[in-house]
PDB file of N, CA and C in Angstrom:
ATOM      1  N   MET A   1    -209.172 -79.000  96.540  1.00 79.00           N
ATOM      2  CA  MET A   1    -207.637 -77.357  95.824  1.00 79.00           C
ATOM      3  C   MET A   1    -207.387 -76.506  96.500  1.00 79.00           C
ATOM      4  N   THR A   2    -206.157 -75.635  96.410  1.00 93.00           N
ATOM      5  CA  THR A   2    -205.541 -75.115  97.346  1.00 93.00           C
ATOM      6  C   THR A   2    -204.446 -73.993  96.450  1.00 93.00           C
ATOM      7  N   HIS A   3    -204.076 -73.326  96.710  1.00 98.00           N
ATOM      8  CA  HIS A   3    -202.524 -72.714  96.011  1.00 98.00           C
ATOM      9  C   HIS A   3    -201.605 -72.095  97.189  1.00 98.00           C
ATOM     10  N   VAL A   4    -200.762 -72.678  95.591  1.00 98.00           N
ATOM     11  CA  VAL A   4    -198.853 -72.786  96.690  1.00 98.00           C
ATOM     12  C   VAL A   4    -198.275 -71.613  95.732  1.00 98.00           C
ATOM     13  N   VAL A   5    -197.169 -71.180  97.008  1.00 98.00           N
ATOM     14  CA  VAL A   5    -196.659 -70.121  97.357  1.00 98.00           C
ATOM     15  C   VAL A   5    -195.365 -71.230  96.673  1.00 98.00           C
ATOM     16  N   THR A   6    -194.426 -70.650  95.583  1.00 98.00           N
ATOM     17  CA  THR A   6    -193.237 -71.832  95.027  1.00 98.00           C
ATOM     18  C   THR A   6    -192.049 -70.661  94.896  1.00 98.00           C
ATOM     19  N   SER A   7    -191.349 -71.257  94.967  1.00 98.00           N
ATOM     20  CA  SER A   7    -189.324 -70.759  94.927  1.00 98.00           C
ATOM     21  C   SER A   7    -189.129 -69.938  94.757  1.00 98.00           C
ATOM     22  N   ALA A   8    -189.698 -68.779  93.744  1.00 97.00           N
ATOM     23  CA  ALA A   8    -189.882 -67.660  93.126  1.00 97.00           C
ATOM     24  C   ALA A   8    -189.989 -66.342  94.446  1.00 97.00           C
ATOM     25  N   CYS A   9    -191.039 -66.647  95.207  1.00 96.00           N
ATOM     26  CA  CYS A   9    -190.833 -65.648  95.879  1.00 96.00           C
ATOM     27  C   CYS A   9    -190.071 -66.541  97.155  1.00 96.00           C
ATOM     28  N   VAL A  10    -188.797 -66.802  97.550  1.00 95.00           N
ATOM     29  CA  VAL A  10    -187.481 -66.680  98.175  1.00 95.00           C
ATOM     30  C   VAL A  10    -186.935 -65.498  98.116  1.00 95.00           C
ATOM     31  N   ASP A  11    -186.666 -65.022  99.409  1.00 93.00           N
ATOM     32  CA  ASP A  11    -185.757 -63.534  99.055  1.00 93.00           C
ATOM     33  C   ASP A  11    -186.968 -62.716  99.293  1.00 93.00           C
ATOM     34  N   HIS A  12    -187.962 -62.754  98.879  1.00 89.00           N
ATOM     35  CA  HIS A  12    -188.538 -61.372  98.350  1.00 89.00           C
ATOM     36  C   HIS A  12    -190.183 -60.620  99.190  1.00 89.00           C
ATOM     37  N   LYS A  13    -190.629 -62.080  99.580  1.00 88.00           N
ATOM     38  CA  LYS A  13    -191.543 -61.229 100.471  1.00 88.00           C
ATOM     39  C   LYS A  13    -192.547 -60.743  99.687  1.00 88.00           C
ATOM     40  N   TYR A  14    -193.325 -60.156  98.679  1.00 90.00           N
ATOM     41  CA  TYR A  14    -193.554 -59.295  98.145  1.00 90.00           C
ATOM     42  C   TYR A  14    -195.490 -59.455  98.695  1.00 90.00           C
ATOM     43  N   GLN A  15    -196.434 -58.315  99.399  1.00 91.00           N
ATOM     44  CA  GLN A  15    -197.120 -58.147  99.699  1.00 91.00           C
ATOM     45  C   GLN A  15    -198.285 -57.753  99.055  1.00 91.00           C
ATOM     46  N   GLU A  16    -198.327 -57.870  97.279  1.00 94.00           N
ATOM     47  CA  GLU A  16    -199.198 -57.644  97.303  1.00 94.00           C
ATOM     48  C   GLU A  16    -200.423 -58.595  97.069  1.00 94.00           C
ATOM     49  N   CYS A  17    -199.955 -59.935  97.236  1.00 96.00           N
ATOM     50  CA  CYS A  17    -200.945 -61.091  97.641  1.00 96.00           C
ATOM     51  C   CYS A  17    -201.201 -60.742  98.327  1.00 96.00           C
ATOM     52  N   VAL A  18    -200.983 -60.858  99.435  1.00 96.00           N
ATOM     53  CA  VAL A  18    -201.031 -60.919 100.923  1.00 96.00           C
ATOM     54  C   VAL A  18    -202.350 -59.772 101.523  1.00 96.00           C
ATOM     55  N   ALA A  19    -202.776 -58.675 100.665  1.00 94.00           N
ATOM     56  CA  ALA A  19    -204.006 -57.271 100.478  1.00 94.00           C
ATOM     57  C   ALA A  19    -204.543 -58.437  99.877  1.00 94.00           C
ATOM     58  N   VAL A  20    -204.445 -58.657  98.945  1.00 97.00           N
ATOM     59  CA  VAL A  20    -205.847 -58.895  98.686  1.00 97.00           C
ATOM     60  C   VAL A  20    -206.431 -60.652  98.555  1.00 97.00           C
ATOM     61  N   CYS A  21    -205.716 -61.119  99.982  1.00 98.00           N
ATOM     62  CA  CYS A  21    -206.537 -62.823 100.191  1.00 98.00           C
ATOM     63  C   CYS A  21    -207.846 -62.161 100.898  1.00 98.00           C
ATOM     64  N   PRO A  22    -208.757 -62.575 100.484  1.00 97.00           N
ATOM     65  CA  PRO A  22    -210.186 -62.322 101.891  1.00 97.00           C
ATOM     66  C   PRO A  22    -210.462 -63.412 103.421  1.00 97.00           C
ATOM     67  N   VAL A  23    -208.835 -64.624 103.317  1.00 97.00           N
ATOM     68  CA  VAL A  23    -208.815 -65.277 104.363  1.00 97.00           C
ATOM     69  C   VAL A  23    -208.192 -64.643 105.718  1.00 97.00           C
ATOM     70  N   GLU A  24    -207.039 -64.321 104.532  1.00 96.00           N
ATOM     71  CA  GLU A  24    -205.948 -64.347 105.496  1.00 96.00           C
ATOM     72  C   GLU A  24    -204.918 -65.734 105.130  1.00 96.00           C
ATOM     73  N   ALA A  25    -205.118 -65.823 104.790  1.00 98.00           N
ATOM     74  CA  ALA A  25    -204.424 -68.286 104.155  1.00 98.00           C
ATOM     75  C   ALA A  25    -202.881 -68.002 104.185  1.00 98.00           C
ATOM     76  N   PHE A  26    -202.031 -66.873 103.799  1.00 98.00           N
ATOM     77  CA  PHE A  26    -200.626 -66.148 103.798  1.00 98.00           C
ATOM     78  C   PHE A  26    -200.015 -66.096 105.340  1.00 98.00           C
ATOM     79  N   ARG A  27    -198.547 -67.035 104.905  1.00 97.00           N
ATOM     80  CA  ARG A  27    -198.191 -66.574 106.465  1.00 97.00           C
ATOM     81  C   ARG A  27    -196.745 -66.593 106.468  1.00 97.00           C
ATOM     82  N   GLU A  28    -196.102 -65.548 107.132  1.00 94.00           N
ATOM     83  CA  GLU A  28    -194.786 -64.963 106.937  1.00 94.00           C
ATOM     84  C   GLU A  28    -193.717 -66.992 107.180  1.00 94.00           C
ATOM     85  N   ALA A  29    -192.960 -67.317 106.630  1.00 93.00           N
ATOM     86  CA  ALA A  29    -191.709 -68.169 106.431  1.00 93.00           C
ATOM     87  C   ALA A  29    -190.408 -67.308 106.545  1.00 93.00           C
ATOM     88  N   GLU A  30    -189.485 -67.592 106.893  1.00 89.00           N
ATOM     89  CA  GLU A  30    -188.382 -66.752 107.257  1.00 89.00           C
ATOM     90  C   GLU A  30    -188.315 -65.553 106.176  1.00 89.00           C
ATOM     91  N   THR A  31    -187.787 -65.712 104.695  1.00 92.00           N
ATOM     92  CA  THR A  31    -187.936 -65.705 103.531  1.00 92.00           C
ATOM     93  C   THR A  31    -188.321 -65.095 102.418  1.00 92.00           C
ATOM     94  N   TYR A  32    -190.035 -65.642 102.442  1.00 95.00           N
ATOM     95  CA  TYR A  32    -190.728 -65.788 101.644  1.00 95.00           C
ATOM     96  C   TYR A  32    -192.782 -66.204 102.283  1.00 95.00           C
ATOM     97  N   LEU A  33    -193.005 -66.705 101.980  1.00 96.00           N
ATOM     98  CA  LEU A  33    -194.366 -66.129 102.180  1.00 96.00           C
ATOM     99  C   LEU A  33    -194.911 -67.796 101.334  1.00 96.00           C
ATOM    100  N   VAL A  34    -195.236 -68.502 102.621  1.00 98.00           N
ATOM    101  CA  VAL A  34    -196.678 -69.507 102.089  1.00 98.00           C
ATOM    102  C   VAL A  34    -198.224 -69.460 102.678  1.00 98.00           C
ATOM    103  N   ILE A  35    -198.604 -70.080 101.710  1.00 98.00           N
ATOM    104  CA  ILE A  35    -200.163 -70.677 101.527  1.00 98.00           C
ATOM    105  C   ILE A  35    -200.703 -71.884 102.890  1.00 98.00           C
ATOM    106  N   ASP A  36    -201.608 -71.113 103.886  1.00 98.00           N
ATOM    107  CA  ASP A  36    -202.475 -71.937 104.314  1.00 98.00           C
ATOM    108  C   ASP A  36    -203.280 -72.746 103.855  1.00 98.00           C
ATOM    109  N   PRO A  37    -202.754 -74.449 103.093  1.00 98.00           N
ATOM    110  CA  PRO A  37    -204.057 -74.493 102.330  1.00 98.00           C
ATOM    111  C   PRO A  37    -205.130 -75.236 103.734  1.00 98.00           C
ATOM    112  N   ASP A  38    -205.339 -74.519 104.564  1.00 97.00           N
ATOM    113  CA  ASP A  38    -206.753 -75.128 105.343  1.00 97.00           C
ATOM    114  C   ASP A  38    -207.454 -73.924 105.579  1.00 97.00           C
ATOM    115  N   GLU A  39    -206.592 -73.057 105.322  1.00 98.00           N
ATOM    116  CA  GLU A  39    -207.306 -71.482 105.219  1.00 98.00           C
ATOM    117  C   GLU A  39    -208.194 -71.210 103.972  1.00 98.00           C
ATOM    118  N   CYS A  40    -206.879 -70.716 102.639  1.00 98.00           N
ATOM    119  CA  CYS A  40    -207.029 -70.541 101.114  1.00 98.00           C
ATOM    120  C   CYS A  40    -208.673 -71.607 101.044  1.00 98.00           C
ATOM    121  N   ILE A  41    -209.386 -70.531 100.228  1.00 97.00           N
ATOM    122  CA  ILE A  41    -210.680 -70.403  99.550  1.00 97.00           C
ATOM    123  C   ILE A  41    -210.399 -70.611  98.109  1.00 97.00           C
ATOM    124  N   ASP A  42    -209.176 -70.736  97.685  1.00 96.00           N
ATOM    125  CA  ASP A  42    -209.302 -71.173  96.286  1.00 96.00           C
ATOM    126  C   ASP A  42    -209.473 -69.688  94.961  1.00 96.00           C
ATOM    127  N   CYS A  43    -209.997 -68.438  95.530  1.00 97.00           N
ATOM    128  CA  CYS A  43    -210.317 -67.857  94.812  1.00 97.00           C
ATOM    129  C   CYS A  43    -209.864 -67.709  93.775  1.00 97.00           C
ATOM    130  N   GLY A  44    -208.137 -67.251  94.352  1.00 97.00           N
ATOM    131  CA  GLY A  44    -207.389 -66.899  92.597  1.00 97.00           C
ATOM    132  C   GLY A  44    -207.135 -65.626  93.026  1.00 97.00           C
ATOM    133  N   ALA A  45    -207.315 -64.835  93.413  1.00 98.00           N
ATOM    134  CA  ALA A  45    -207.017 -63.604  93.904  1.00 98.00           C
ATOM    135  C   ALA A  45    -205.893 -62.708  93.529  1.00 98.00           C
ATOM    136  N   CYS A  46    -204.773 -64.109  94.618  1.00 98.00           N
ATOM    137  CA  CYS A  46    -203.637 -63.955  95.075  1.00 98.00           C
ATOM    138  C   CYS A  46    -202.483 -63.942  93.360  1.00 98.00           C
ATOM    139  N   ILE A  47    -203.492 -64.558  93.075  1.00 98.00           N
ATOM    140  CA  ILE A  47    -202.100 -65.039  91.667  1.00 98.00           C
ATOM    141  C   ILE A  47    -201.851 -63.925  90.207  1.00 98.00           C
ATOM    142  N   PRO A  48    -202.917 -62.669  89.967  1.00 98.00           N
ATOM    143  CA  PRO A  48    -202.426 -61.744  89.352  1.00 98.00           C
ATOM    144  C   PRO A  48    -201.451 -60.549  90.048  1.00 98.00           C
ATOM    145  N   GLU A  49    -201.852 -60.969  91.332  1.00 97.00           N
ATOM    146  CA  GLU A  49    -200.886 -59.570  91.889  1.00 97.00           C
ATOM    147  C   GLU A  49    -199.048 -60.052  92.783  1.00 97.00           C
ATOM    148  N   CYS A  50    -199.590 -61.000  92.277  1.00 97.00           N
ATOM    149  CA  CYS A  50    -197.489 -61.636  92.924  1.00 97.00           C
ATOM    150  C   CYS A  50    -197.116 -60.686  91.416  1.00 97.00           C
ATOM    151  N   PRO A  51    -195.294 -60.475  91.753  1.00 95.00           N
ATOM    152  CA  PRO A  51    -194.600 -59.396  90.944  1.00 95.00           C
ATOM    153  C   PRO A  51    -194.026 -60.224  90.488  1.00 95.00           C
ATOM    154  N   VAL A  52    -193.658 -61.730  91.200  1.00 96.00           N
ATOM    155  CA  VAL A  52    -192.255 -63.000  90.736  1.00 96.00           C
ATOM    156  C   VAL A  52    -193.375 -63.955  90.255  1.00 96.00           C
ATOM    157  N   ASP A  53    -195.171 -64.216  89.963  1.00 98.00           N
ATOM    158  CA  ASP A  53    -195.425 -65.225  89.621  1.00 98.00           C
ATOM    159  C   ASP A  53    -194.673 -66.414  90.150  1.00 98.00           C
ATOM    160  N   ALA A  54    -195.003 -66.600  91.742  1.00 98.00           N
ATOM    161  CA  ALA A  54    -194.715 -67.658  91.995  1.00 98.00           C
ATOM    162  C   ALA A  54    -195.951 -68.537  92.820  1.00 98.00           C
ATOM    163  N   ILE A  55    -196.978 -67.762  92.470  1.00 99.00           N
ATOM    164  CA  ILE A  55    -197.807 -68.579  93.517  1.00 99.00           C
ATOM    165  C   ILE A  55    -198.939 -69.235  91.949  1.00 99.00           C
ATOM    166  N   PHE A  56    -199.353 -70.581  92.523  1.00 98.00           N
ATOM    167  CA  PHE A  56    -200.513 -71.611  91.414  1.00 98.00           C
ATOM    168  C   PHE A  56    -200.922 -71.884  91.806  1.00 98.00           C
ATOM    169  N   ALA A  57    -201.892 -72.827  91.953  1.00 98.00           N
ATOM    170  CA  ALA A  57    -202.892 -73.154  92.069  1.00 98.00           C
ATOM    171  C   ALA A  57    -202.406 -75.034  92.673  1.00 98.00           C
ATOM    172  N   ASP A  58    -202.250 -75.495  92.974  1.00 97.00           N
ATOM    173  CA  ASP A  58    -202.435 -76.579  93.622  1.00 97.00           C
ATOM    174  C   ASP A  58    -202.012 -77.548  92.036  1.00 97.00           C
ATOM    175  N   THR A  59    -202.990 -77.445  91.546  1.00 97.00           N
ATOM    176  CA  THR A  59    -202.621 -78.561  90.647  1.00 97.00           C
ATOM    177  C   THR A  59    -201.963 -78.302  88.922  1.00 97.00           C
ATOM    178  N   ASP A  60    -201.367 -76.979  89.710  1.00 98.00           N
ATOM    179  CA  ASP A  60    -201.010 -76.448  87.760  1.00 98.00           C
ATOM    180  C   ASP A  60    -199.893 -75.598  88.443  1.00 98.00           C
ATOM    181  N   VAL A  61    -198.896 -76.486  89.618  1.00 98.00           N
ATOM    182  CA  VAL A  61    -197.658 -76.008  90.227  1.00 98.00           C
ATOM    183  C   VAL A  61    -196.630 -76.452  89.258  1.00 98.00           C
ATOM    184  N   PRO A  62    -195.804 -76.105  88.424  1.00 98.00           N
ATOM    185  CA  PRO A  62    -194.128 -76.981  87.904  1.00 98.00           C
ATOM    186  C   PRO A  62    -194.143 -78.337  88.385  1.00 98.00           C
ATOM    187  N   ASP A  63    -194.088 -78.753  87.772  1.00 98.00           N
ATOM    188  CA  ASP A  63    -193.066 -80.347  88.700  1.00 98.00           C
ATOM    189  C   ASP A  63    -191.737 -79.646  89.124  1.00 98.00           C
ATOM    190  N   GLU A  64    -191.286 -79.156  88.485  1.00 98.00           N
ATOM    191  CA  GLU A  64    -189.524 -78.890  88.982  1.00 98.00           C
ATOM    192  C   GLU A  64    -190.357 -78.051  90.463  1.00 98.00           C
ATOM    193  N   GLU A  65    -191.362 -77.687  90.668  1.00 98.00           N
ATOM    194  CA  GLU A  65    -191.150 -77.270  92.118  1.00 98.00           C
ATOM    195  C   GLU A  65    -192.842 -77.217  93.186  1.00 98.00           C
ATOM    196  N   GLU A  66    -192.738 -78.904  92.119  1.00 98.00           N
ATOM    197  CA  GLU A  66    -193.793 -80.212  93.776  1.00 98.00           C
ATOM    198  C   GLU A  66    -193.631 -79.828  94.985  1.00 98.00           C
ATOM    199  N   SER A  67    -192.566 -80.237  94.916  1.00 98.00           N
ATOM    200  CA  SER A  67    -192.143 -79.666  96.564  1.00 98.00           C
ATOM    201  C   SER A  67    -192.780 -78.560  97.147  1.00 98.00           C
ATOM    202  N   TRP A  68    -192.809 -77.529  96.533  1.00 98.00           N
ATOM    203  CA  TRP A  68    -193.590 -76.739  97.400  1.00 98.00           C
ATOM    204  C   TRP A  68    -194.495 -76.490  98.011  1.00 98.00           C
ATOM    205  N   ILE A  69    -196.035 -77.650  97.325  1.00 98.00           N
ATOM    206  CA  ILE A  69    -197.250 -78.318  98.090  1.00 98.00           C
ATOM    207  C   ILE A  69    -197.124 -78.399  99.338  1.00 98.00           C
ATOM    208  N   ASP A  70    -196.353 -79.151  99.513  1.00 98.00           N
ATOM    209  CA  ASP A  70    -196.003 -80.007 101.280  1.00 98.00           C
ATOM    210  C   ASP A  70    -195.131 -78.838 101.614  1.00 98.00           C
ATOM    211  N   ARG A  71    -194.561 -78.248 101.167  1.00 97.00           N
ATOM    212  CA  ARG A  71    -193.792 -77.305 101.932  1.00 97.00           C
ATOM    213  C   ARG A  71    -194.859 -76.634 102.706  1.00 97.00           C
ATOM    214  N   ASN A  72    -195.680 -75.568 101.515  1.00 98.00           N
ATOM    215  CA  ASN A  72    -196.768 -74.597 102.116  1.00 98.00           C
ATOM    216  C   ASN A  72    -197.522 -75.255 103.431  1.00 98.00           C
ATOM    217  N   ALA A  73    -197.798 -76.286 103.055  1.00 97.00           N
ATOM    218  CA  ALA A  73    -198.608 -77.464 104.343  1.00 97.00           C
ATOM    219  C   ALA A  73    -198.132 -76.731 105.799  1.00 97.00           C
ATOM    220  N   GLU A  74    -196.851 -77.280 105.343  1.00 97.00           N
ATOM    221  CA  GLU A  74    -196.319 -78.002 106.476  1.00 97.00           C
ATOM    222  C   GLU A  74    -195.737 -76.494 107.512  1.00 97.00           C
ATOM    223  N   GLU A  75    -195.076 -75.306 106.542  1.00 96.00           N
ATOM    224  CA  GLU A  75    -194.467 -74.586 107.526  1.00 96.00           C
ATOM    225  C   GLU A  75    -195.622 -73.829 107.904  1.00 96.00           C
ATOM    226  N   SER A  76    -196.836 -74.086 107.544  1.00 97.00           N
ATOM    227  CA  SER A  76    -197.667 -72.358 107.783  1.00 97.00           C
ATOM    228  C   SER A  76    -198.833 -72.587 108.509  1.00 97.00           C
ATOM    229  N   VAL A  77    -197.872 -74.159 109.300  1.00 96.00           N
ATOM    230  CA  VAL A  77    -199.032 -74.977 110.371  1.00 96.00           C
ATOM    231  C   VAL A  77    -198.041 -73.986 112.099  1.00 96.00           C
ATOM    232  N   ASP A  78    -196.765 -73.456 111.676  1.00 93.00           N
ATOM    233  CA  ASP A  78    -196.361 -72.859 113.147  1.00 93.00           C
ATOM    234  C   ASP A  78    -196.229 -70.989 112.377  1.00 93.00           C
ATOM    235  N   ALA A  79    -196.696 -70.566 111.389  1.00 94.00           N
ATOM    236  CA  ALA A  79    -195.883 -69.551 110.902  1.00 94.00           C
ATOM    237  C   ALA A  79    -196.771 -68.432 111.334  1.00 94.00           C
ATOM    238  N   GLU A  80    -196.630 -67.429 111.768  1.00 94.00           N
ATOM    239  CA  GLU A  80    -197.411 -66.218 112.167  1.00 94.00           C
ATOM    240  C   GLU A  80    -198.204 -65.715 110.277  1.00 94.00           C
ATOM    241  N   ILE A  81    -199.292 -65.657 110.626  1.00 95.00           N
ATOM    242  CA  ILE A  81    -200.559 -64.503 109.886  1.00 95.00           C
ATOM    243  C   ILE A  81    -199.716 -63.594 109.641  1.00 95.00           C
ATOM    244  N   ALA A  82    -199.669 -63.396 108.061  1.00 94.00           N
ATOM    245  CA  ALA A  82    -199.164 -62.345 106.938  1.00 94.00           C
ATOM    246  C   ALA A  82    -199.919 -61.216 106.954  1.00 94.00           C
ATOM    247  N   GLU A  83    -199.432 -60.137 108.318  1.00 90.00           N
ATOM    248  CA  GLU A  83    -200.453 -58.730 108.023  1.00 90.00           C
ATOM    249  C   GLU A  83    -200.557 -58.283 106.869  1.00 90.00           C
ATOM    250  N   GLY A  84    -199.046 -58.179 106.034  1.00 78.00           N
ATOM    251  CA  GLY A  84    -199.155 -57.388 104.200  1.00 78.00           C
ATOM    252  C   GLY A  84    -198.071 -56.408 104.990  1.00 78.00           C
ATOM    253  N   ASP A  85    -197.647 -56.351 105.908  1.00 73.00           N
ATOM    254  CA  ASP A  85    -196.547 -55.209 106.774  1.00 73.00           C
ATOM    255  C   ASP A  85    -195.641 -54.892 106.208  1.00 73.00           C
ATOM    256  N   SER A  86    -194.367 -56.187 106.181  1.00 65.00           N
ATOM    257  CA  SER A  86    -193.296 -56.749 106.357  1.00 65.00           C
ATOM    258  C   SER A  86    -192.465 -56.395 105.291  1.00 65.00           C
ATOM    259  N   PRO A  87    -191.775 -56.141 105.599  1.00 62.00           N
ATOM    260  CA  PRO A  87    -190.720 -55.407 104.045  1.00 62.00           C
ATOM    261  C   PRO A  87    -190.270 -56.628 102.942  1.00 62.00           C
ATOM    262  N   VAL A  88    -190.585 -55.412 102.206  1.00 65.00           N
ATOM    263  CA  VAL A  88    -189.695 -56.398 101.166  1.00 65.00           C
ATOM    264  C   VAL A  88    -188.130 -57.040 101.450  1.00 65.00           C
ATOM    265  N   LEU A  89    -187.950 -58.130 100.731  1.00 64.00           N
ATOM    266  CA  LEU A  89    -186.537 -58.484 101.234  1.00 64.00           C
ATOM    267  C   LEU A  89    -185.074 -57.850  99.697  1.00 64.00           C
ATOM    268  N   ALA A  90    -186.007 -58.074  98.572  1.00 59.00           N
ATOM    269  CA  ALA A  90    -185.421 -57.571  97.811  1.00 59.00           C
ATOM    270  C   ALA A  90    -185.921 -57.385  96.264  1.00 59.00           C
ATOM    271  N   ASP A  91    -185.448 -56.499  96.253  1.00 54.00           N
ATOM    272  CA  ASP A  91    -185.833 -55.444  94.372  1.00 54.00           C
ATOM    273  C   ASP A  91    -185.580 -56.371  92.762  1.00 54.00           C
ATOM    274  N   ASP A  92    -186.113 -56.468  92.111  1.00 49.00           N
ATOM    275  CA  ASP A  92    -185.483 -57.601  91.372  1.00 49.00           C
ATOM    276  C   ASP A  92    -185.347 -55.805  90.329  1.00 49.00           C
TER     277      ASP A  92
END
């Protein structure tokens, strides 16, 4: 099992989740973050830190967000490791 960033992160890129990840599993896509499923250790530390509730265990992803499971896996391959210092793109 791994964790997944879903569409609520698009156009935000909040970094609180990156700061608590013990294994550098977050990657930077253009306008959102993704989680590398090969790096994620399923600790769940990131879930309560996300201010837009975009992170789920892959077994808990809402049906309408299931495409994000593959999206995280695919986009994390070539994406840079998130360092937690990227600017937030938009605030609600």
